[in-house]
Coordinates of C-alpha atoms in Angstrom, one line a residue:
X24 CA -19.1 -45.1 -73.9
X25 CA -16.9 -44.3 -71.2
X26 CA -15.9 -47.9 -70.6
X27 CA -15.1 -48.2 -74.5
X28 CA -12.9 -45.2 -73.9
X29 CA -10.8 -46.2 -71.2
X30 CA -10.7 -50.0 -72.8
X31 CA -8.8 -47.8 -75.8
X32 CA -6.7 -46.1 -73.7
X33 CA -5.4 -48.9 -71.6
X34 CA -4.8 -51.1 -75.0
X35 CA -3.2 -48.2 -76.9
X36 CA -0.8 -48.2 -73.5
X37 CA 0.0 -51.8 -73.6
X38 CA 0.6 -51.2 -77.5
X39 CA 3.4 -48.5 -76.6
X40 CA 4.8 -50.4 -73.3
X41 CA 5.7 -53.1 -75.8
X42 CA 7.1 -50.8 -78.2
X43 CA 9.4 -49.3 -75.6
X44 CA 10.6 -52.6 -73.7
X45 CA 11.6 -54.1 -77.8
X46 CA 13.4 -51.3 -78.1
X47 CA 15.2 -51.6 -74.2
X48 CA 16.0 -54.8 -75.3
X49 CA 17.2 -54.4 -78.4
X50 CA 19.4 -51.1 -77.2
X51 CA 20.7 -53.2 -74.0
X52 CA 22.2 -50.5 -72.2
X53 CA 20.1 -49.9 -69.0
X54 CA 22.0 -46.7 -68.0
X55 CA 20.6 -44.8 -70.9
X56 CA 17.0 -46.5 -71.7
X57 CA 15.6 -49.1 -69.4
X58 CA 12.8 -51.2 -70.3
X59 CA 9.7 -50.5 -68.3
X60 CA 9.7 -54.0 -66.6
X61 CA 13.4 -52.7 -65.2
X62 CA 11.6 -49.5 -64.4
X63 CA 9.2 -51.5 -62.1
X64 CA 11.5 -53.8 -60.6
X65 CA 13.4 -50.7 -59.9
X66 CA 10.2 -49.2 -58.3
X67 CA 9.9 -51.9 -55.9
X68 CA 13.3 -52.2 -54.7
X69 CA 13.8 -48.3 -53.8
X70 CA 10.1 -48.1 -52.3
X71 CA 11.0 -48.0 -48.9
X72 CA 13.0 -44.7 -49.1
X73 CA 10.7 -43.3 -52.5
X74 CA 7.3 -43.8 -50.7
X75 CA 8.4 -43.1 -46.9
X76 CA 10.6 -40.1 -47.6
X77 CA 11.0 -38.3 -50.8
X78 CA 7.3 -38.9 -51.9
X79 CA 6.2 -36.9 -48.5
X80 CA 8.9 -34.3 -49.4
X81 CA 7.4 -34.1 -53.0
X82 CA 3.8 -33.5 -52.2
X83 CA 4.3 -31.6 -49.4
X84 CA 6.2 -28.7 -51.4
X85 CA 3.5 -29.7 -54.4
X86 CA 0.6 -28.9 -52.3
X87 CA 2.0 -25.7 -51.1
X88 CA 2.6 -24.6 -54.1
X89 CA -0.5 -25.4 -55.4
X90 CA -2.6 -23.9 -52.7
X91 CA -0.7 -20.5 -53.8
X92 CA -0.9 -20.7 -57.2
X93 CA -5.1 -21.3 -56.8
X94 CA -5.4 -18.6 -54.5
X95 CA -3.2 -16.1 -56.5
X96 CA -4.2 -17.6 -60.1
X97 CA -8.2 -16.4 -58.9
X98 CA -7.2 -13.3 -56.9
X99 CA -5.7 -12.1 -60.4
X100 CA -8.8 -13.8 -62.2
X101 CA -10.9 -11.7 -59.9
X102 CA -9.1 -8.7 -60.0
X103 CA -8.6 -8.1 -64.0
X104 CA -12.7 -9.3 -64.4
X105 CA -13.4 -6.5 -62.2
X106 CA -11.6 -3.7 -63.3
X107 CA -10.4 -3.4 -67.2
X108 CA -7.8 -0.8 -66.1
X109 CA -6.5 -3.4 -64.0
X110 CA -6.6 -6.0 -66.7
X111 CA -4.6 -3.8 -69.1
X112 CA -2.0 -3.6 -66.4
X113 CA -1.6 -7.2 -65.3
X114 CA -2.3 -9.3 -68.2
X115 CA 0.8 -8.8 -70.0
X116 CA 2.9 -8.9 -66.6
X117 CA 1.0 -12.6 -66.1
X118 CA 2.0 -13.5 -69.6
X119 CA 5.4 -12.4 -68.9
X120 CA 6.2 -14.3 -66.2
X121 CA 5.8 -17.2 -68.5
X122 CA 8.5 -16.8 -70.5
X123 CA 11.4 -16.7 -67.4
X124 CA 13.0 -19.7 -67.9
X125 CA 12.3 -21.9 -64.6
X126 CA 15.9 -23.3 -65.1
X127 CA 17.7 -19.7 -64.3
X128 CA 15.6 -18.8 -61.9
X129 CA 15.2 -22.0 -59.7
X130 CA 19.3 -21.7 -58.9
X131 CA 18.6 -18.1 -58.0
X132 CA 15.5 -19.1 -55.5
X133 CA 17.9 -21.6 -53.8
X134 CA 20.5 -18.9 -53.5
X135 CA 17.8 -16.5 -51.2
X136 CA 15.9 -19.0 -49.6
X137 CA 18.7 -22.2 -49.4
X138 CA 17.5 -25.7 -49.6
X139 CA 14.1 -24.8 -47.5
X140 CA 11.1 -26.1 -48.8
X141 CA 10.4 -22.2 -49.8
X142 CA 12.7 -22.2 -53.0
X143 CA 10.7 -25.5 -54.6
X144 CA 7.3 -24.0 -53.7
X145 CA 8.0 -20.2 -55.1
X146 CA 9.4 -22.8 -58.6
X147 CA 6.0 -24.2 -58.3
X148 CA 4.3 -21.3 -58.0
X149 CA 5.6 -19.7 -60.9
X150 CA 4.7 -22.4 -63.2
X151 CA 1.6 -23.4 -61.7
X152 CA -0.1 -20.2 -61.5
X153 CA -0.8 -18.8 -65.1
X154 CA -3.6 -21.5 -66.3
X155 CA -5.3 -21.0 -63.1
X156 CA -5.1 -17.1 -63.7
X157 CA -5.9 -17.1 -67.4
X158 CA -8.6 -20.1 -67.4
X159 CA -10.6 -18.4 -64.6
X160 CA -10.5 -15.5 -66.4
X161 CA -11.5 -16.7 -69.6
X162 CA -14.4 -18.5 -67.6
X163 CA -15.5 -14.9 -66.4
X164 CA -15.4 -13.5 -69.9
X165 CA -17.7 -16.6 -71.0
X166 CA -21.3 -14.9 -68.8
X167 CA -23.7 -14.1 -71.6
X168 CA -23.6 -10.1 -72.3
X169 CA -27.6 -10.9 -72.5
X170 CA -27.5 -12.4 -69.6
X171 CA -25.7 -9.3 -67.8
X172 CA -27.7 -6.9 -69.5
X173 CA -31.0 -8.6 -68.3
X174 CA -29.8 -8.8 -64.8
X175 CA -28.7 -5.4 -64.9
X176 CA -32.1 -4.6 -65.8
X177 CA -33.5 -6.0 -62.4
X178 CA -31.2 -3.9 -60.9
X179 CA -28.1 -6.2 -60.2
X180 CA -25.1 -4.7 -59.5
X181 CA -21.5 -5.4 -60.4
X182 CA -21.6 -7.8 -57.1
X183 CA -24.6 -9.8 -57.8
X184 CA -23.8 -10.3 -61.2
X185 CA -20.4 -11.5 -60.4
X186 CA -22.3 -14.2 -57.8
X187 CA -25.3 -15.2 -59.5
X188 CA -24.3 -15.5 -63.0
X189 CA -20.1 -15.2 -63.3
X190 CA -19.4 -17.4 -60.8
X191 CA -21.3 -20.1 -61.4
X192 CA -20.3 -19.9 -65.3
X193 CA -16.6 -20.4 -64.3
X194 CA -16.6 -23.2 -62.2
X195 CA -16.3 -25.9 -65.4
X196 CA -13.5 -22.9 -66.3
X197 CA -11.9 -23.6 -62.8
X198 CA -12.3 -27.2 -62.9
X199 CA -10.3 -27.1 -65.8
X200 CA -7.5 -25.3 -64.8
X201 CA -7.1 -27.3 -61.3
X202 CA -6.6 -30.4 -63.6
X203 CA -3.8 -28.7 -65.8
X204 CA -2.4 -27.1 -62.7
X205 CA -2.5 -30.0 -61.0
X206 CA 0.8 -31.6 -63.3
X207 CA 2.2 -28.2 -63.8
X208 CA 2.9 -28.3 -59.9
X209 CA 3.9 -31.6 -59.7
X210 CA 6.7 -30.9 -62.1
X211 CA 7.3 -27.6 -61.1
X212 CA 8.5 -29.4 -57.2
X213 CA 10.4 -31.5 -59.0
X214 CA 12.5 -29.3 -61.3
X215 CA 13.1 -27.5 -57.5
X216 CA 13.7 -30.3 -56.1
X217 CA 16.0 -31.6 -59.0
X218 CA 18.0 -27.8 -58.9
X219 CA 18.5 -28.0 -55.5
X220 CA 17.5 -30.2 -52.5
X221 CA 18.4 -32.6 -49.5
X222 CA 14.9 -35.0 -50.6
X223 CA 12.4 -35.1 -52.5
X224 CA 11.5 -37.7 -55.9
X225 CA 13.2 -34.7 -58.3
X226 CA 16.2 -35.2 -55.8
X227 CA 16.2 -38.5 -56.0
X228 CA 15.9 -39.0 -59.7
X229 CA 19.2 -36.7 -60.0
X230 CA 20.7 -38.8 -57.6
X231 CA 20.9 -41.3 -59.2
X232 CA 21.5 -40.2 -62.8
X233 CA 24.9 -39.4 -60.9
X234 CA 25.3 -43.1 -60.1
X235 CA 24.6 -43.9 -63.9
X236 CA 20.8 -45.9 -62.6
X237 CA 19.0 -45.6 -65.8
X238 CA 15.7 -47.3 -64.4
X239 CA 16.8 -45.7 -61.1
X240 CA 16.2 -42.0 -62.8
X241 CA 13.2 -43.4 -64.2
X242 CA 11.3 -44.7 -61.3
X243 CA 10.2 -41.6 -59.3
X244 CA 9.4 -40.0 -62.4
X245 CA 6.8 -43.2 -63.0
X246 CA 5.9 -42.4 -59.4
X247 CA 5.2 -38.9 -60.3
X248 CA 3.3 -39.9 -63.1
X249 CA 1.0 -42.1 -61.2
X250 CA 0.2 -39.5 -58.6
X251 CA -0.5 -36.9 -61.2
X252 CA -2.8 -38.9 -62.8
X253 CA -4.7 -40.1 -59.3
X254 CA -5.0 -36.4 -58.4
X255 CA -6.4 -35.4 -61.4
X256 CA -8.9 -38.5 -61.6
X257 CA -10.1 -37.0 -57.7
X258 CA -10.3 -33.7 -59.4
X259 CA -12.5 -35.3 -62.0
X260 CA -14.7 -36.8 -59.2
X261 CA -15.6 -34.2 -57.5
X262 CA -16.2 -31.9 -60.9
X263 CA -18.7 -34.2 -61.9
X264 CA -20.5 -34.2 -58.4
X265 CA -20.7 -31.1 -58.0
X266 CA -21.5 -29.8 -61.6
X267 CA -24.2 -32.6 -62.8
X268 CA -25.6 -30.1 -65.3
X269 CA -22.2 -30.1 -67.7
X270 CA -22.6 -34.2 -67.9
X271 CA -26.1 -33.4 -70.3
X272 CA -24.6 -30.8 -72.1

């Protein structure tokens, strides 16, 4: 089934590569749509600085920020699961953030923290965040009142509830999130990177919109793309090791 799946997938792919290189060629203007086998050729030529010094400078602020936004997204989880009052307070505030266009602020990050790795990661951090925070608390949310209630009536406190039963109900929740998050972050370096930075594939890509390189622009962002989707795909791995009961639901 799985195999069937990803034989779909990879044809529907070929389907629209085609799609988009007809229409390259038929356009013929490189500076504004490349085809993709420009995009690759591209790739190759600029991998020596792409994969030696602006993909380093990419994942480096992306892990960062990622580590950040985990740990805050569950501290947040944690915190409105075990108090509603606190819930009441922070929910809308989480919400909120999401609306602050990353655009204005990203200038402003650069302006207090220069062109240190610190202004991509606290970019990152503010878009990576919120699923994490929101999914995790959602997978809280999900433990069976029943359940609770019978547990409760073995004597379980709010602690041992929270360990025997929450936790181990969220962790498809948190799964979940990491593998939204994980693209969330990726981007969220390279809008940073892209607003202001010395490196980095954001950086890069800007660069060289400036020198009109149509497939230029376009082939960190594949690079991007292709990291995202290896991260995730490890993600994925390691969800189905250690949760082997979801695979018979």
């Amino acid at each position: 089934m799985r195999k069937n799946a990803n034989l779909s997938a990879l044809i529907l792919l070929f389907i629209l590569l085609g799609i988009w290189q007809a229409g390259a060629m038929g356009m013929n203007a490189a500076y504004i749509l490349p085809s993709p086998i420009q995009i690759v050729v591209r790739l190759w030529e600029l991998r020596g600085p792409l994969l030696t010094a602006h993909l380093p400078a990419t994942l480096q602020c992306t892990g960062i920020g990622l580590a950040i936004s985990i740990a805050l997204g569950l501290l947040l989880a944690v915190v409105m699961d075990w108090s509603t009052t606190a819930e009441k307070m922070l929910y809308p505030l989480v919400v909120a953030s999401q609306t602050i266009p990353t655009t204005a602020l990203a200038p402003l990050f650069v302006l207090w923290f220069g062109y240190s790795i610190w202004s991509k990661v606290f970019v990152t951090v503010l878009i990576a965040f919120f699923p994490i925070t929101i999914t995790v608390f959602d997978g809280f949310r999900s433990a069976k009142s029943d359940m609770i209630d019978m547990l409760r009536t073995f004597g379980a406190g709010k602690r041992e509830i929270f360990l025997k039963l929450k936790l181990p109900a969220t962790l498809p929740y948190f799964f979940s999130a990491i593998k939204m998050t994980i693209p969330l972050a990726i981007i969220g370096a390279a809008i940073g990177e892209w607003l202001g930075a010395q490196a980095g594939l954001g950086y890069f890509s800007r660069r060289m919109m400036t020198q009109l390189d149509g497939a230029g622009v376009f082939a960190p962002i594949v690079l991007l793309s292709a990291v995202a989707m290896i991260a995730v795909a490890a993600v994925s791995w390691v969800e189905r090791r250690l949760i082997k009961w979801r695979a018979s639901l």
